[in-house]
Coordinates of C-alpha atoms in Angstrom, one line a residue:
M1 CA -10.7 13.1 12.6
T2 CA -11.5 14.0 9.0
A3 CA -7.9 14.7 8.3
A4 CA -6.9 11.3 9.8
L5 CA -9.5 9.6 7.6
V6 CA -8.4 11.3 4.4
A7 CA -4.7 10.6 5.3
G8 CA -5.5 6.9 5.9
L9 CA -7.4 6.5 2.7
V10 CA -4.6 8.2 0.7
A11 CA -2.0 6.1 2.4
G12 CA -3.9 2.9 1.8
Y13 CA -4.6 3.5 -1.9
G14 CA -1.0 4.6 -2.3
I15 CA 0.4 1.3 -1.2
A16 CA -2.3 -0.9 -2.6
M17 CA -2.9 0.3 -6.2
P18 CA 0.2 -1.0 -8.0
V19 CA -0.9 -4.3 -9.7
G20 CA 2.2 -6.4 -9.4
A21 CA 2.7 -10.1 -8.8
V22 CA 0.3 -10.3 -5.8
G23 CA -2.5 -8.4 -7.7
T24 CA -2.1 -10.6 -10.8
Y25 CA -2.2 -13.7 -8.6
L26 CA -5.3 -12.4 -6.8
V27 CA -7.2 -12.0 -10.1
S28 CA -6.2 -15.3 -11.5
L29 CA -6.9 -17.1 -8.2
T30 CA -10.5 -15.7 -8.2
A31 CA -11.0 -16.8 -11.8
R32 CA -9.8 -20.3 -11.0
T33 CA -11.7 -20.7 -7.7
S34 CA -14.6 -18.5 -6.5
L35 CA -15.3 -15.0 -5.4
R36 CA -15.3 -16.2 -1.8
T37 CA -11.8 -17.5 -2.1
G38 CA -10.6 -14.4 -3.9
A39 CA -12.3 -12.1 -1.4
C40 CA -10.5 -13.9 1.5
A41 CA -7.2 -13.6 -0.3
A42 CA -7.9 -9.8 -0.9
L43 CA -8.6 -9.4 2.8
G44 CA -5.3 -11.1 3.6
V45 CA -3.4 -8.4 1.6
A46 CA -5.5 -5.6 3.3
T47 CA -4.9 -7.1 6.7
A48 CA -1.1 -7.0 6.2
D49 CA -1.4 -3.3 5.1
G50 CA -3.5 -2.5 8.1
L51 CA -1.1 -4.2 10.5
Y52 CA 1.9 -2.3 9.1
A53 CA -0.1 0.9 9.4
L54 CA -0.9 0.1 13.0
V55 CA 2.7 -0.7 13.8
A56 CA 4.0 2.5 12.2
T57 CA 1.3 4.6 13.9
A58 CA 1.9 3.1 17.3
G59 CA 5.6 3.3 17.0
G60 CA 5.4 6.9 15.9
S61 CA 3.3 7.8 18.9
A62 CA 5.7 6.0 21.3
L63 CA 8.6 8.0 19.9
A64 CA 6.8 11.3 19.6
A65 CA 8.4 12.9 22.7
A66 CA 11.9 11.8 21.7
L67 CA 11.4 13.0 18.1
Q68 CA 10.3 16.5 19.0
P69 CA 13.8 18.2 18.7
V70 CA 14.4 16.7 15.3
L71 CA 10.9 16.8 13.7
V72 CA 11.9 19.0 10.8
P73 CA 15.0 16.9 9.7
L74 CA 12.8 13.8 10.1
R75 CA 10.2 15.3 7.8
W76 CA 12.8 15.9 5.1
A77 CA 14.2 12.4 5.6
A78 CA 10.8 10.8 5.4
A79 CA 10.0 12.9 2.3
L80 CA 13.2 11.7 0.6
V81 CA 12.3 8.1 1.5
L82 CA 8.9 8.4 0.0
A83 CA 10.3 10.2 -3.1
A84 CA 12.8 7.4 -3.5
L85 CA 10.0 4.8 -3.3
A86 CA 8.0 6.7 -5.9
V87 CA 10.9 7.0 -8.3
H88 CA 11.9 3.3 -7.7
G89 CA 8.4 2.2 -8.3
G90 CA 8.0 4.2 -11.5
V91 CA 11.3 3.0 -12.9
R92 CA 10.5 -0.6 -12.1
A93 CA 7.1 -0.2 -13.7
V94 CA 8.5 1.2 -16.9
R95 CA 11.2 -1.5 -17.1
R96 CA 8.6 -4.3 -16.5
Y97 CA 6.4 -2.7 -19.2
R98 CA 9.3 -2.7 -21.7
S99 CA 10.5 -6.2 -20.8
P100 CA 7.4 -8.3 -19.7
V101 CA 8.1 -11.4 -17.7
T102 CA 6.0 -14.5 -18.2
A103 CA 3.6 -15.0 -15.3
A104 CA 4.3 -17.8 -12.9
T105 CA 2.5 -21.1 -13.4
A106 CA -0.7 -21.4 -11.3
D107 CA -0.9 -23.8 -8.4
A108 CA -2.0 -27.3 -9.3
V109 CA -4.4 -27.4 -6.4
P110 CA -6.2 -24.0 -5.8
P111 CA -6.3 -23.0 -2.2
G112 CA -9.5 -22.7 -0.1
P113 CA -10.6 -19.4 1.5
A114 CA -8.6 -19.9 4.7
R115 CA -5.4 -20.9 3.0
A116 CA -5.8 -18.1 0.5
Y117 CA -6.2 -15.5 3.3
L118 CA -3.2 -16.8 5.2
G119 CA -1.1 -17.2 2.1
L120 CA -1.6 -13.6 0.8
L121 CA -1.3 -12.3 4.4
G122 CA 2.1 -13.9 4.7
V123 CA 3.4 -12.8 1.3
T124 CA 2.4 -9.2 1.9
L125 CA 3.9 -9.1 5.4
L126 CA 7.2 -10.2 3.8
N127 CA 7.3 -7.2 1.6
P128 CA 9.7 -4.7 3.1
T129 CA 8.4 -1.8 1.0
T130 CA 5.1 -1.8 2.9
V131 CA 6.7 -1.2 6.3
V132 CA 9.2 1.4 5.0
Y133 CA 6.3 3.2 3.3
F134 CA 4.1 3.4 6.4
A135 CA 7.0 4.2 8.7
A136 CA 8.2 7.1 6.5
L137 CA 4.6 8.4 6.1
V138 CA 3.8 8.3 9.8
V139 CA 7.1 9.8 11.1
G140 CA 7.1 12.4 8.3
S141 CA 3.6 13.6 9.2
R142 CA 4.3 13.8 13.0
T143 CA 3.6 17.2 14.5
A144 CA 4.5 18.8 17.7
E145 CA 0.9 18.2 18.9
T146 CA 0.0 14.9 20.5
V147 CA -2.0 12.8 18.1
R148 CA -5.2 11.6 19.6
L149 CA -5.8 7.8 20.0
L150 CA -9.0 8.2 18.0
D151 CA -7.2 9.8 15.1
Q152 CA -4.6 7.1 15.1
G153 CA -7.4 4.4 15.0
V154 CA -9.2 6.2 12.2
F155 CA -6.0 6.4 10.2
V156 CA -5.3 2.7 10.6
L157 CA -8.9 1.7 9.8
A158 CA -9.0 4.0 6.8
A159 CA -5.7 2.6 5.4
F160 CA -7.1 -0.9 5.9
A161 CA -10.4 0.0 4.2
A162 CA -8.7 1.6 1.2
S163 CA -6.5 -1.4 0.7
A164 CA -9.4 -3.8 1.2
S165 CA -11.6 -1.9 -1.3
W166 CA -8.9 -2.0 -4.0
Q167 CA -8.0 -5.7 -3.4
L168 CA -11.7 -6.7 -3.4
L169 CA -12.1 -4.7 -6.7
L170 CA -9.4 -6.8 -8.2
A171 CA -10.9 -10.0 -6.9
G172 CA -14.4 -9.2 -7.9
G173 CA -13.8 -7.4 -11.1
G174 CA -14.1 -10.5 -13.3
A175 CA -12.1 -11.6 -16.2
L176 CA -12.6 -8.4 -18.2
L177 CA -11.4 -6.1 -15.5
G178 CA -8.7 -8.6 -14.6
R179 CA -7.2 -8.5 -18.1
A180 CA -7.4 -4.7 -18.1
L181 CA -5.6 -4.2 -14.8
T182 CA -3.1 -7.0 -15.0
G183 CA -2.1 -6.6 -18.6
R184 CA 1.1 -4.7 -19.5
R185 CA -0.5 -1.4 -19.9
G186 CA -2.9 -1.7 -16.9
R187 CA 0.0 -2.6 -14.6
L188 CA 2.0 0.4 -15.9
V189 CA -0.9 2.8 -15.4
T190 CA -1.8 1.7 -11.9
A191 CA 1.9 1.7 -10.8
L192 CA 2.5 5.2 -12.2
V193 CA -0.7 6.5 -10.5
S194 CA 0.4 5.1 -7.2
C195 CA 3.9 6.6 -7.6
A196 CA 2.2 10.0 -8.3
V197 CA 0.2 9.7 -5.0
V198 CA 3.4 8.8 -3.0
A199 CA 5.4 11.6 -4.7
A200 CA 2.6 14.1 -3.8
L201 CA 2.8 12.9 -0.1
A202 CA 6.6 13.4 -0.2
I203 CA 6.3 16.9 -1.6
R204 CA 3.7 17.9 1.0
M205 CA 5.7 16.8 4.0
P206 CA 8.5 19.5 4.0
A207 CA 5.8 22.2 3.3
D208 CA 3.9 21.1 6.5
A209 CA 7.0 21.5 8.6
W210 CA 6.9 25.3 8.2

C-alpha cells in the first residue's frame, strides 16, 4: 500500500505542477473573487486528474490478463510515451519562456464557486495529455502480479490528493506567490521540474521489467 501511495503522489504532482494557462487562470480567478471560489476551481482541476487516474487504473486492471504476454514491450512503449511527454513539455516551456504570450483577458463577470468548479473540471477533462499520461503510467507499471483493489484505490486517492494540494497552493498562495509561479521564470521552473519527474518515471519503467 505504501508503494501505491508514493506512486500516486508522484503521478499526481507530475501532471499537476506545470503552471500553464489553467494555473495562471486559477491564481487570477482567486485574486479577483475569493479563496472559496479559487478553492472550488482548484478542486475541479484535481477532480479531473483523479477521474483520469481512476479510468487508467481500472482499465489497466481489466486488461491485466490480456497484457501479460506483452508486458515487457508495453513497459518500453509506455516509457517512450512518458519520455516524449517530458521532452515535449520541456521544449514547449522553453519556447514559451523565450516568446511569452500575452495572457487572455479576464472574464467580465467572475464565476461563483459552483461555476468555477465545473468550468475548471471541464477544461481539464478536455486536455488529452492528462489521459495519455495516466494511461502510459499505469500500463507501464503493470506487473505479472494482480494489483489489489485497495492499492488501486490508494493510487487514485493519492494522485487526487497531490493534484488538489498543488492546485490549492496556487489558489491560496496570494498575489506574491501567484506572481512568482505564474511569471515567465516561475512557469519555466515548474514545467521543467515536472518534466524531470515524468522523465524519471520513464527511465524507471524498463528497469522494473527485469
